[in-house]
mmCIF file of C-alpha atoms and ligand atoms in Angstrom:
data_model
loop_
_atom_site.group_PDB
_atom_site.id
_atom_site.type_symbol
_atom_site.label_atom_id
_atom_site.label_comp_id
_atom_site.label_asym_id
_atom_site.label_seq_id
_atom_site.Cartn_x
_atom_site.Cartn_y
_atom_site.Cartn_z
ATOM 1 C CA MET B 2 62.162 164.225 143.193
ATOM 2 C CA LYS B 3 63.987 166.203 140.455
ATOM 3 C CA ILE B 4 67.247 166.806 141.724
ATOM 4 C CA GLY B 5 69.956 169.423 140.025
ATOM 5 C CA ILE B 6 73.485 168.919 140.677
ATOM 6 C CA TYR B 7 75.926 171.772 140.538
ATOM 7 C CA GLY B 8 79.656 171.214 140.723
ATOM 8 C CA GLY B 9 82.290 173.777 140.656
ATOM 9 C CA SER B 10 85.229 174.977 142.668
ATOM 10 C CA PHE B 11 83.503 177.920 144.331
ATOM 11 C CA ASP B 12 86.901 179.696 144.795
ATOM 12 C CA PRO B 13 85.387 181.967 146.109
ATOM 13 C CA VAL B 14 81.605 181.619 145.137
ATOM 14 C CA HIS B 15 80.317 184.563 143.928
ATOM 15 C CA ASN B 16 77.118 186.092 142.753
ATOM 16 C CA GLY B 17 77.066 184.424 139.445
ATOM 17 C CA HIS B 18 77.036 180.832 141.184
ATOM 18 C CA ILE B 19 74.056 182.251 143.424
ATOM 19 C CA ALA B 20 72.153 183.299 140.057
ATOM 20 C CA MET B 21 72.804 179.802 138.544
ATOM 21 C CA ILE B 22 71.299 178.045 141.805
ATOM 22 C CA ARG B 23 68.457 180.582 141.865
ATOM 23 C CA SER B 24 67.763 180.172 137.966
ATOM 24 C CA ALA B 25 67.917 176.696 138.220
ATOM 25 C CA LEU B 26 65.407 176.316 141.123
ATOM 26 C CA LYS B 27 63.263 178.510 139.202
ATOM 27 C CA SER B 28 62.947 176.669 135.975
ATOM 28 C CA GLY B 29 60.574 174.308 136.850
ATOM 29 C CA PHE B 30 62.972 171.356 135.659
ATOM 30 C CA ILE B 31 64.094 170.622 139.472
ATOM 31 C CA ASP B 32 62.764 170.526 143.125
ATOM 32 C CA CYS B 33 65.811 170.699 144.822
ATOM 33 C CA MET B 34 69.630 171.437 144.175
ATOM 34 C CA ILE B 35 72.721 169.778 145.408
ATOM 35 C CA VAL B 36 75.983 171.873 145.279
ATOM 36 C CA ILE B 37 79.197 170.053 145.148
ATOM 37 C CA PRO B 38 82.333 171.921 145.707
ATOM 38 C CA SER B 39 85.320 170.262 144.023
ATOM 39 C CA VAL B 40 88.066 168.594 145.797
ATOM 40 C CA ARG B 41 90.329 167.293 143.027
ATOM 41 C CA ASN B 42 88.638 167.846 139.622
ATOM 42 C CA ASN B 43 90.523 166.657 136.389
ATOM 43 C CA PHE B 44 90.955 170.228 135.208
ATOM 44 C CA LYS B 45 92.367 171.841 138.422
ATOM 45 C CA LEU B 46 94.184 169.260 140.306
ATOM 46 C CA TYR B 47 95.887 171.489 143.296
ATOM 47 C CA ALA B 48 95.094 174.501 140.743
ATOM 48 C CA ASN B 49 92.457 176.009 143.278
ATOM 49 C CA LYS B 50 93.640 178.899 145.597
ATOM 50 C CA LEU B 51 92.289 177.490 148.786
ATOM 51 C CA PRO B 52 91.942 173.805 149.927
ATOM 52 C CA ALA B 53 88.823 172.124 149.447
ATOM 53 C CA PRO B 54 87.616 172.477 153.195
ATOM 54 C CA TYR B 55 87.497 176.458 153.169
ATOM 55 C CA ARG B 56 85.499 176.360 149.819
ATOM 56 C CA LEU B 57 83.036 173.694 151.154
ATOM 57 C CA TYR B 58 82.294 175.685 154.496
ATOM 58 C CA MET B 59 82.233 179.123 152.678
ATOM 59 C CA ILE B 60 79.575 177.699 150.384
ATOM 60 C CA LYS B 61 77.741 176.108 153.379
ATOM 61 C CA GLU B 62 77.684 179.518 155.186
ATOM 62 C CA THR B 63 76.597 181.119 151.973
ATOM 63 C CA VAL B 64 73.800 178.899 151.386
ATOM 64 C CA GLU B 65 72.543 179.249 155.197
ATOM 65 C CA GLY B 66 73.195 182.914 155.249
ATOM 66 C CA LEU B 67 71.317 183.727 152.210
ATOM 67 C CA ASP B 68 68.531 181.118 153.385
ATOM 68 C CA LEU B 69 68.591 179.532 149.866
ATOM 69 C CA LYS B 70 65.647 177.045 150.206
ATOM 70 C CA ASN B 71 65.888 173.523 148.701
ATOM 71 C CA CYS B 72 69.586 173.960 148.496
ATOM 72 C CA TYR B 73 71.929 171.547 149.896
ATOM 73 C CA VAL B 74 75.795 171.258 149.991
ATOM 74 C CA SER B 75 77.364 167.936 149.557
ATOM 75 C CA ASP B 76 80.699 166.960 150.684
ATOM 76 C CA ILE B 77 80.727 163.887 148.645
ATOM 77 C CA GLU B 78 83.846 164.434 146.728
ATOM 78 C CA PHE B 79 85.907 164.287 150.124
ATOM 79 C CA GLY B 80 85.305 160.296 149.945
ATOM 80 C CA ILE B 81 86.516 159.940 146.509
ATOM 81 C CA ASP B 82 89.973 158.724 146.033
ATOM 82 C CA GLY B 83 91.809 160.321 143.161
ATOM 83 C CA VAL B 84 90.512 162.767 140.699
ATOM 84 C CA SER B 85 86.688 163.384 141.100
ATOM 85 C CA TYR B 86 85.505 162.903 137.602
ATOM 86 C CA THR B 87 81.754 163.702 137.048
ATOM 87 C CA ALA B 88 80.862 160.148 135.952
ATOM 88 C CA VAL B 89 82.458 158.833 139.452
ATOM 89 C CA VAL B 90 80.719 161.557 141.634
ATOM 90 C CA LEU B 91 77.492 160.746 139.761
ATOM 91 C CA ALA B 92 77.680 157.136 140.118
ATOM 92 C CA LYS B 93 78.210 157.486 144.040
ATOM 93 C CA LEU B 94 75.631 160.455 144.666
ATOM 94 C CA THR B 95 72.897 158.815 142.436
ATOM 95 C CA SER B 96 72.964 155.382 144.156
ATOM 96 C CA ASP B 97 69.884 154.611 146.144
ATOM 97 C CA GLU B 98 71.375 154.504 149.643
ATOM 98 C CA TYR B 99 73.497 157.357 149.061
ATOM 99 C CA ILE B 100 70.966 159.760 148.013
ATOM 100 C CA ARG B 101 68.340 158.807 150.530
ATOM 101 C CA ASP B 102 70.720 159.427 153.367
ATOM 102 C CA PHE B 103 72.046 162.559 152.108
ATOM 103 C CA LEU B 104 68.437 163.905 151.667
ATOM 104 C CA MET B 105 67.434 162.848 154.981
ATOM 105 C CA ALA B 106 70.429 164.361 156.836
ATOM 106 C CA ASN B 107 69.200 167.483 154.842
ATOM 107 C CA ASP B 108 65.931 167.167 156.650
ATOM 108 C CA VAL B 109 64.109 165.828 153.450
ATOM 109 C CA LYS B 110 61.290 163.591 154.714
ATOM 110 C CA ARG B 111 62.091 159.809 154.604
ATOM 111 C CA LYS B 112 59.150 159.253 151.961
ATOM 112 C CA LYS B 113 60.304 161.783 149.690
ATOM 113 C CA ALA B 114 63.835 160.823 149.957
ATOM 114 C CA GLU B 115 62.871 157.215 149.073
ATOM 115 C CA GLU B 116 61.258 158.200 145.876
ATOM 116 C CA HIS B 117 62.641 157.367 142.702
ATOM 117 C CA HIS B 118 64.756 160.487 141.718
ATOM 118 C CA GLU B 119 65.534 162.010 138.631
ATOM 119 C CA PHE B 120 68.851 163.708 138.302
ATOM 120 C CA PHE B 121 69.981 166.855 136.145
ATOM 121 C CA TRP B 122 73.533 168.003 135.898
ATOM 122 C CA ILE B 123 73.692 171.799 135.939
ATOM 123 C CA MET B 124 76.300 173.524 133.841
ATOM 124 C CA GLY B 125 76.930 176.708 131.668
ATOM 125 C CA SER B 126 76.022 176.529 128.325
ATOM 126 C CA ASP B 127 79.574 177.434 127.347
ATOM 127 C CA THR B 128 80.911 174.333 128.605
ATOM 128 C CA LEU B 129 78.332 172.075 126.646
ATOM 129 C CA GLY B 130 80.570 172.266 123.594
ATOM 130 C CA THR B 131 83.430 170.575 125.167
ATOM 131 C CA PHE B 132 81.045 168.022 127.019
ATOM 132 C CA GLU B 133 81.990 165.172 124.489
ATOM 133 C CA THR B 134 85.663 165.513 125.686
ATOM 134 C CA TRP B 135 84.784 164.903 129.337
ATOM 135 C CA TYR B 136 85.710 161.719 131.216
ATOM 136 C CA LYS B 137 83.208 158.990 130.288
ATOM 137 C CA PRO B 138 80.512 161.383 128.956
ATOM 138 C CA GLU B 139 78.182 158.571 128.351
ATOM 139 C CA GLU B 140 78.196 157.457 131.644
ATOM 140 C CA ILE B 141 77.459 160.691 132.912
ATOM 141 C CA LEU B 142 74.420 160.554 130.485
ATOM 142 C CA LYS B 143 73.234 157.628 132.156
ATOM 143 C CA TYR B 144 72.977 158.991 135.358
ATOM 144 C CA ALA B 145 71.669 162.543 134.484
ATOM 145 C CA THR B 146 69.991 164.924 131.917
ATOM 146 C CA LEU B 147 72.215 167.894 131.115
ATOM 147 C CA LEU B 148 70.557 170.953 132.289
ATOM 148 C CA ALA B 149 72.293 173.963 130.450
ATOM 149 C CA ALA B 150 72.059 177.574 131.677
ATOM 150 C CA VAL B 151 71.423 180.230 128.749
ATOM 151 C CA ARG B 152 71.707 183.741 129.151
ATOM 152 C CA PRO B 153 69.575 186.020 127.145
ATOM 153 C CA GLY B 154 71.661 186.959 124.229
ATOM 154 C CA ASP B 155 74.185 184.102 124.628
ATOM 155 C CA ASP B 156 75.931 183.646 121.332
ATOM 156 C CA THR B 157 77.482 180.032 121.876
ATOM 157 C CA ASP B 158 75.785 177.797 119.409
ATOM 158 C CA VAL B 159 74.053 175.636 122.330
ATOM 159 C CA ASP B 160 71.581 174.001 119.835
ATOM 160 C CA LYS B 161 74.327 172.642 117.575
ATOM 161 C CA ALA B 162 76.332 171.433 120.647
ATOM 162 C CA ALA B 163 73.022 169.709 122.341
ATOM 163 C CA ALA B 164 72.231 168.108 119.046
ATOM 164 C CA SER B 165 75.706 166.550 118.699
ATOM 165 C CA ILE B 166 75.525 165.296 122.203
ATOM 166 C CA ARG B 167 72.137 163.807 121.767
ATOM 167 C CA LYS B 168 73.014 162.115 118.469
ATOM 168 C CA ASN B 169 76.733 160.897 119.569
ATOM 169 C CA LEU B 170 76.028 160.032 123.015
ATOM 170 C CA GLY B 171 72.162 159.493 123.170
ATOM 171 C CA GLY B 172 71.695 161.693 126.110
ATOM 172 C CA LYS B 173 69.030 164.248 127.105
ATOM 173 C CA VAL B 174 69.837 167.857 127.178
ATOM 174 C CA GLU B 175 67.654 170.583 128.526
ATOM 175 C CA PHE B 176 67.721 174.474 128.839
ATOM 176 C CA PHE B 177 67.062 176.946 131.524
ATOM 177 C CA ARG B 178 67.342 180.636 131.421
ATOM 178 C CA LEU B 179 69.975 182.181 133.467
ATOM 179 C CA ASP B 180 69.214 185.567 134.990
ATOM 180 C CA GLY B 181 71.887 187.567 136.864
ATOM 181 C CA VAL B 182 75.210 188.977 136.600
ATOM 182 C CA GLU B 183 78.266 187.337 134.986
ATOM 183 C CA CYS B 184 81.486 187.044 136.865
ATOM 184 C CA SER B 185 84.391 184.818 137.447
ATOM 185 C CA SER B 186 86.061 183.772 140.738
ATOM 186 C CA SER B 187 89.562 184.393 139.216
ATOM 187 C CA ALA B 188 88.698 187.756 138.229
ATOM 188 C CA ILE B 189 87.643 188.584 141.846
ATOM 189 C CA THR B 190 90.706 187.245 143.278
ATOM 190 C CA THR B 191 92.999 188.817 140.620
ATOM 191 C CA SER B 192 91.215 192.250 141.069
ATOM 192 C CA GLY B 193 90.790 191.951 144.725
ATOM 193 C CA ASP B 194 87.292 193.213 144.183
ATOM 194 C CA PHE B 195 84.753 191.323 146.139
ATOM 195 C CA SER B 196 81.637 193.217 145.552
ATOM 196 C CA GLN B 197 80.210 190.244 143.624
ATOM 197 C CA VAL B 198 80.849 188.001 146.575
ATOM 198 C CA PRO B 199 77.728 187.384 148.782
ATOM 199 C CA ASP B 200 77.796 188.724 152.022
ATOM 200 C CA PRO B 201 78.204 185.497 154.155
ATOM 201 C CA ALA B 202 81.300 184.623 151.996
ATOM 202 C CA VAL B 203 82.798 187.989 152.431
ATOM 203 C CA GLU B 204 82.474 187.674 156.344
ATOM 204 C CA PHE B 205 83.956 184.037 156.185
ATOM 205 C CA ILE B 206 86.754 185.165 153.717
ATOM 206 C CA LYS B 207 87.699 188.082 156.402
ATOM 207 C CA ARG B 208 87.308 186.003 159.428
ATOM 208 C CA HIS B 209 90.036 183.586 158.143
ATOM 209 C CA ALA B 210 92.198 186.277 156.289
ATOM 210 C CA LEU B 211 91.752 184.247 152.835
ATOM 211 C CA TYR B 212 92.744 185.713 149.533
ATOM 212 C CA THR B 213 95.473 187.506 151.151
ATOM 213 C CA GLU B 214 99.399 187.531 150.636
ATOM 214 C CA ASN B 215 99.619 184.891 153.238
ATOM 215 C CA THR B 216 97.440 182.336 151.508
ATOM 216 C CA MET B 217 99.074 182.798 148.180
ATOM 217 C CA LEU B 218 101.746 180.521 149.610
ATOM 218 C CA GLU B 219 104.678 182.475 147.963
ATOM 219 C CA GLY B 220 107.969 180.900 148.466
ATOM 220 C CA VAL B 221 106.515 177.602 149.138
ATOM 221 C CA SER B 222 107.372 174.546 147.169
ATOM 222 C CA ASP B 223 104.852 172.909 144.877
ATOM 223 C CA ASP B 224 105.307 169.562 146.766
ATOM 224 C CA ALA B 225 104.562 171.331 150.133
ATOM 225 C CA ARG B 226 101.401 173.080 148.468
ATOM 226 C CA LYS B 227 100.262 169.610 147.356
ATOM 227 C CA GLN B 228 101.024 168.169 150.686
ATOM 228 C CA PHE B 229 99.254 170.970 152.408
ATOM 229 C CA PHE B 230 95.844 170.605 150.286
ATOM 230 C CA ASP B 231 96.137 166.693 150.718
ATOM 231 C CA ALA B 232 96.179 167.456 154.531
ATOM 232 C CA ALA B 233 93.362 169.320 154.272
ATOM 233 C CA THR B 234 91.426 166.704 152.685
ATOM 234 C CA TRP B 235 92.724 164.076 154.995
ATOM 235 C CA MET B 236 91.938 166.176 158.097
ATOM 236 C CA TYR B 237 88.322 166.393 156.995
ATOM 237 C CA ASN B 238 87.898 162.995 158.236
ATOM 238 C CA TYR B 239 89.005 163.526 161.616
ATOM 239 C CA LEU B 240 88.256 167.318 162.499
ATOM 240 C CA GLY B 241 85.068 169.285 162.735
ATOM 241 C CA ALA B 242 84.547 172.629 160.829
ATOM 242 C CA LYS B 243 85.871 175.028 163.168
ATOM 243 C CA ARG B 244 88.960 173.158 164.298
ATOM 244 C CA LEU B 245 90.017 171.955 160.726
ATOM 245 C CA LEU B 246 89.611 175.870 159.608
ATOM 246 C CA HIS B 247 91.800 176.770 162.577
ATOM 247 C CA THR B 248 94.213 174.222 162.169
ATOM 248 C CA LEU B 249 94.521 175.172 158.377
ATOM 249 C CA ASN B 250 94.950 179.134 159.136
ATOM 250 C CA VAL B 251 97.677 178.008 161.463
ATOM 251 C CA GLY B 252 99.687 176.355 158.524
ATOM 252 C CA TYR B 253 99.283 179.724 156.413
ATOM 253 C CA LEU B 254 100.343 181.803 159.476
ATOM 254 C CA SER B 255 103.262 179.624 160.075
ATOM 255 C CA ALA B 256 104.568 179.772 156.501
ATOM 256 C CA HIS B 257 104.358 183.204 156.356
ATOM 257 C CA LEU B 258 106.188 183.737 159.835
ATOM 258 C CA ALA B 259 108.615 181.509 158.505
ATOM 259 C CA GLY B 260 109.388 183.648 155.688
ATOM 260 C CA LEU B 261 110.144 186.430 158.189
ATOM 261 C CA TYR B 262 112.374 184.621 160.491
ATOM 262 C CA GLY B 263 114.557 182.436 157.957
ATOM 263 C CA CYS B 264 112.806 179.304 158.463
ATOM 264 C CA SER B 265 111.662 176.661 155.997
ATOM 265 C CA ARG B 266 108.270 177.725 154.916
ATOM 266 C CA ASP B 267 107.432 174.259 153.553
ATOM 267 C CA LYS B 268 108.070 172.815 156.962
ATOM 268 C CA ALA B 269 106.043 175.637 158.670
ATOM 269 C CA LEU B 270 103.368 175.416 156.403
ATOM 270 C CA ILE B 271 103.068 171.419 157.059
ATOM 271 C CA ALA B 272 103.774 171.478 160.799
ATOM 272 C CA GLY B 273 101.466 174.446 161.577
ATOM 273 C CA ALA B 274 98.503 172.598 159.203
ATOM 274 C CA LEU B 275 98.645 169.415 160.999
ATOM 275 C CA HIS B 276 99.368 170.574 164.650
ATOM 276 C CA ASP B 277 95.760 169.644 165.713
ATOM 277 C CA CYS B 278 95.253 166.939 163.380
ATOM 278 C CA ALA B 279 94.686 164.357 166.495
ATOM 279 C CA LYS B 280 92.509 166.711 168.705
ATOM 280 C CA GLU B 281 89.051 165.142 168.152
ATOM 281 C CA LEU B 282 90.239 161.594 168.376
ATOM 282 C CA PRO B 283 88.745 159.456 171.534
ATOM 283 C CA ILE B 284 90.844 160.393 174.448
ATOM 284 C CA GLU B 285 92.092 156.974 174.819
ATOM 285 C CA LYS B 286 93.525 157.121 171.396
ATOM 286 C CA GLN B 287 95.191 160.188 171.929
ATOM 287 C CA SER B 288 96.792 158.650 174.992
ATOM 288 C CA GLU B 289 98.140 155.631 173.194
ATOM 289 C CA LEU B 290 99.369 157.838 170.404
ATOM 290 C CA ALA B 291 101.010 160.299 172.724
ATOM 291 C CA LYS B 292 102.818 157.564 174.625
ATOM 292 C CA LYS B 293 104.373 156.576 171.393
ATOM 293 C CA TYR B 294 105.915 159.857 170.824
ATOM 294 C CA SER B 295 107.038 161.121 173.904
ATOM 295 C CA GLY B 296 106.390 158.370 176.694
ATOM 296 C CA ASP B 297 104.903 159.955 179.858
ATOM 297 C CA LEU B 298 105.876 163.293 179.366
ATOM 298 C CA PHE B 299 102.324 164.729 178.889
ATOM 299 C CA THR B 300 99.429 162.986 180.595
ATOM 300 C CA GLU B 301 97.020 165.858 181.009
ATOM 301 C CA LYS B 302 94.130 165.501 178.705
ATOM 302 C CA LYS B 303 94.196 168.923 177.094
ATOM 303 C CA ILE B 304 97.948 168.299 176.107
ATOM 304 C CA LEU B 305 97.535 164.855 174.788
ATOM 305 C CA HIS B 306 96.683 165.750 171.340
ATOM 306 C CA SER B 307 99.947 167.549 170.777
ATOM 307 C CA PRO B 308 102.430 164.394 171.113
ATOM 308 C CA ALA B 309 99.315 162.151 169.643
ATOM 309 C CA GLY B 310 99.418 164.494 166.476
ATOM 310 C CA ALA B 311 102.955 163.887 165.778
ATOM 311 C CA THR B 312 102.407 160.145 165.774
ATOM 312 C CA PHE B 313 99.155 160.521 164.058
ATOM 313 C CA ALA B 314 100.827 162.637 161.355
ATOM 314 C CA ARG B 315 103.906 160.067 160.972
ATOM 315 C CA GLU B 316 101.925 156.872 160.900
ATOM 316 C CA GLU B 317 98.626 157.895 158.789
ATOM 317 C CA PHE B 318 99.852 160.826 156.883
ATOM 318 C CA GLY B 319 103.330 159.811 156.231
ATOM 319 C CA ILE B 320 105.337 162.946 157.719
ATOM 320 C CA GLU B 321 108.827 161.588 158.679
ATOM 321 C CA ASP B 322 110.622 165.001 159.478
ATOM 322 C CA LYS B 323 111.554 165.236 163.035
ATOM 323 C CA GLU B 324 111.410 169.097 163.050
ATOM 324 C CA ILE B 325 107.891 168.951 161.863
ATOM 325 C CA LEU B 326 107.058 166.297 164.128
ATOM 326 C CA ASP B 327 108.466 168.082 167.245
ATOM 327 C CA ALA B 328 106.733 171.114 166.397
ATOM 328 C CA ILE B 329 103.434 169.574 166.392
ATOM 329 C CA CYS B 330 104.400 167.965 169.673
ATOM 330 C CA TYR B 331 105.525 171.036 171.397
ATOM 331 C CA HIS B 332 102.766 173.182 169.906
ATOM 332 C CA THR B 333 100.743 173.578 173.089
ATOM 333 C CA THR B 334 103.575 173.577 175.709
ATOM 334 C CA GLY B 335 106.542 174.946 174.250
ATOM 335 C CA ARG B 336 109.616 173.657 175.920
ATOM 336 C CA GLY B 337 113.222 174.493 176.358
ATOM 337 C CA ASP B 338 115.906 175.003 173.655
ATOM 338 C CA MET B 339 113.056 175.671 170.966
ATOM 339 C CA THR B 340 113.743 175.775 167.314
ATOM 340 C CA VAL B 341 112.695 178.631 165.244
ATOM 341 C CA LEU B 342 110.057 176.415 163.628
ATOM 342 C CA GLU B 343 108.543 175.106 167.111
ATOM 343 C CA LYS B 344 108.203 178.826 168.071
ATOM 344 C CA ILE B 345 106.301 179.710 164.888
ATOM 345 C CA VAL B 346 103.714 177.027 165.600
ATOM 346 C CA TYR B 347 103.493 177.811 168.909
ATOM 347 C CA LEU B 348 102.730 181.258 168.433
ATOM 348 C CA ALA B 349 100.586 180.916 165.100
ATOM 349 C CA ASP B 350 98.288 178.584 167.059
ATOM 350 C CA LYS B 351 97.610 181.249 169.592
ATOM 351 C CA ILE B 352 97.027 184.095 166.980
ATOM 352 C CA GLU B 353 95.709 182.661 163.675
ATOM 353 C CA PRO B 354 93.244 185.032 162.073
ATOM 354 C CA SER B 355 90.007 183.286 163.384
ATOM 355 C CA ARG B 356 91.288 183.502 167.094
ATOM 356 C CA THR B 357 89.081 185.863 169.176
ATOM 357 C CA TYR B 358 89.699 184.899 172.735
ATOM 358 C CA MET B 359 91.243 187.924 173.685
ATOM 359 C CA ASP B 360 92.622 191.413 172.342
ATOM 360 C CA LEU B 361 95.394 189.703 170.204
ATOM 361 C CA ALA B 362 96.339 192.838 168.146
ATOM 362 C CA PRO B 363 99.513 193.724 170.098
ATOM 363 C CA ILE B 364 100.902 189.907 169.872
ATOM 364 C CA ARG B 365 100.110 189.945 166.232
ATOM 365 C CA GLU B 366 101.978 193.105 165.884
ATOM 366 C CA ALA B 367 105.120 192.016 167.523
ATOM 367 C CA ALA B 368 104.865 188.742 165.650
ATOM 368 C CA GLU B 369 105.803 190.590 162.576
ATOM 369 C CA HIS B 370 109.054 191.800 163.778
ATOM 370 C CA ASP B 371 110.376 189.920 167.098
ATOM 371 C CA LEU B 372 109.320 186.485 167.144
ATOM 372 C CA ASP B 373 110.806 186.086 170.761
ATOM 373 C CA GLU B 374 108.896 188.993 172.065
ATOM 374 C CA ALA B 375 105.836 187.607 170.410
ATOM 375 C CA VAL B 376 106.307 184.307 172.068
ATOM 376 C CA ARG B 377 106.850 185.673 175.593
ATOM 377 C CA MET B 378 103.791 187.884 175.229
ATOM 378 C CA THR B 379 101.726 184.779 174.364
ATOM 379 C CA ALA B 380 103.460 182.646 177.115
ATOM 380 C CA ALA B 381 102.744 185.487 179.651
ATOM 381 C CA ALA B 382 98.996 185.405 178.671
ATOM 382 C CA VAL B 383 98.873 181.770 179.199
ATOM 383 C CA ARG B 384 100.780 181.948 182.495
ATOM 384 C CA ASP B 385 98.065 184.294 183.977
ATOM 385 C CA LYS B 386 95.395 182.219 182.716
ATOM 386 C CA PHE B 387 96.907 179.412 184.578
ATOM 387 C CA ILE B 388 97.229 181.266 187.623
ATOM 388 C CA SER B 389 93.709 182.560 187.607
ATOM 389 C CA GLN B 390 92.542 178.982 187.130
ATOM 390 C CA GLY B 391 94.959 177.725 189.862
ATOM 391 C CA ARG B 392 96.749 175.151 187.447
ATOM 392 C CA GLU B 393 100.326 174.442 187.203
ATOM 393 C CA LEU B 394 102.416 175.014 184.146
ATOM 394 C CA HIS B 395 104.033 171.779 182.732
ATOM 395 C CA PRO B 396 107.814 171.760 183.488
ATOM 396 C CA VAL B 397 108.575 172.048 179.710
ATOM 397 C CA THR B 398 106.685 175.389 179.579
ATOM 398 C CA ALA B 399 108.608 176.520 182.541
ATOM 399 C CA ALA B 400 111.795 175.773 180.603
ATOM 400 C CA MET B 401 110.816 177.638 177.677
ATOM 401 C CA MET B 402 109.849 180.563 179.844
ATOM 402 C CA ARG B 403 113.398 180.416 181.542
ATOM 403 C CA ASP B 404 114.970 180.485 178.060
ATOM 404 C CA LEU B 405 112.865 183.587 177.245
ATOM 405 C CA HIS B 406 113.989 185.593 180.386
ATOM 406 C CA MET B 407 110.393 185.882 181.726
HETATM 407 FE FE1 LIG J 530 96.369 172.143 169.981
HETATM 408 FE FE1 LIG J 531 95.434 174.911 167.699
#
């Protein structure tokens, strides 16, 4: 097969990207397209507005929602340590085994998936001029032909750039005609005008309250921001889409609440983001990790992931801060004498934007001006649920309620 590969930040995905995909597929050069959201690319290490999992799942939902045929989204960069240079990504993606498994996972028949493939690296004609300065450009050209998009009326000197690449590096360069709107992700997020963002992506952005003030992480240190982005990539190995986005949403909301209640935004961001990191580990593993953090305090299956998460975040992600670890440990149950950070993570977990299990508007409203009241309201809802299910509250939850005069 002839396979186009299109990498980018997609922060957010917009109609210009969609036009690129559609035009390339129509060009006759390729049979299918693989879209690769960047995780840590050389130009924008941590410069993206959103951590990689949001961008990956946003474009996945968009490709599905728009029903783009023969277009597949790849998470290959999550499995690459360090900077995901194009040459490194291509080396991995184009290996026989990897590409076969990837295509078959996307419902391509084995016979086709095992064919000899030819690869095309899709790019804008405007980046052709700088291609020779990329990391190992001659390697890239060993794996793929450059397939550059040209707009009608483009004034960049694409022929000259292509001739130089052919002469200096001995690679192949082809062009295809790009039809459609011109737009840029940064212009969209700066202006707040999302009219050039496809509907499925708009829906995704609304559901998770992205590109809002909370996700700009104002008042958060650079180090914490980087740690948050790294945590997102790390947890991708352990959590499915829904839970990963939930736990990251809790990070954003916790950082926002920390700003309101005089608590460290850095700690809140990290504790919130990691709170559910152990939730999809095998239950025996959760049990073992939970014991390490809190002995026999928690034994109920549903709660185990909380203390287990504290151990997992410490041992596997390197978090040593006890306040953060305790906030992870008690996020499900609460406890007596809770710190502000613990209350924030407990609350944010129950009301982050994508939560829809009940009408959360009153609690969300309270959370903006009275932390204890919002925690009380949340705890009351939990208590009602337990009573209706005939379950007993954990003693530490009862202690939290006594503290809150419930
Ligand atoms: Fe949880
Ligand atoms: Fe959670």
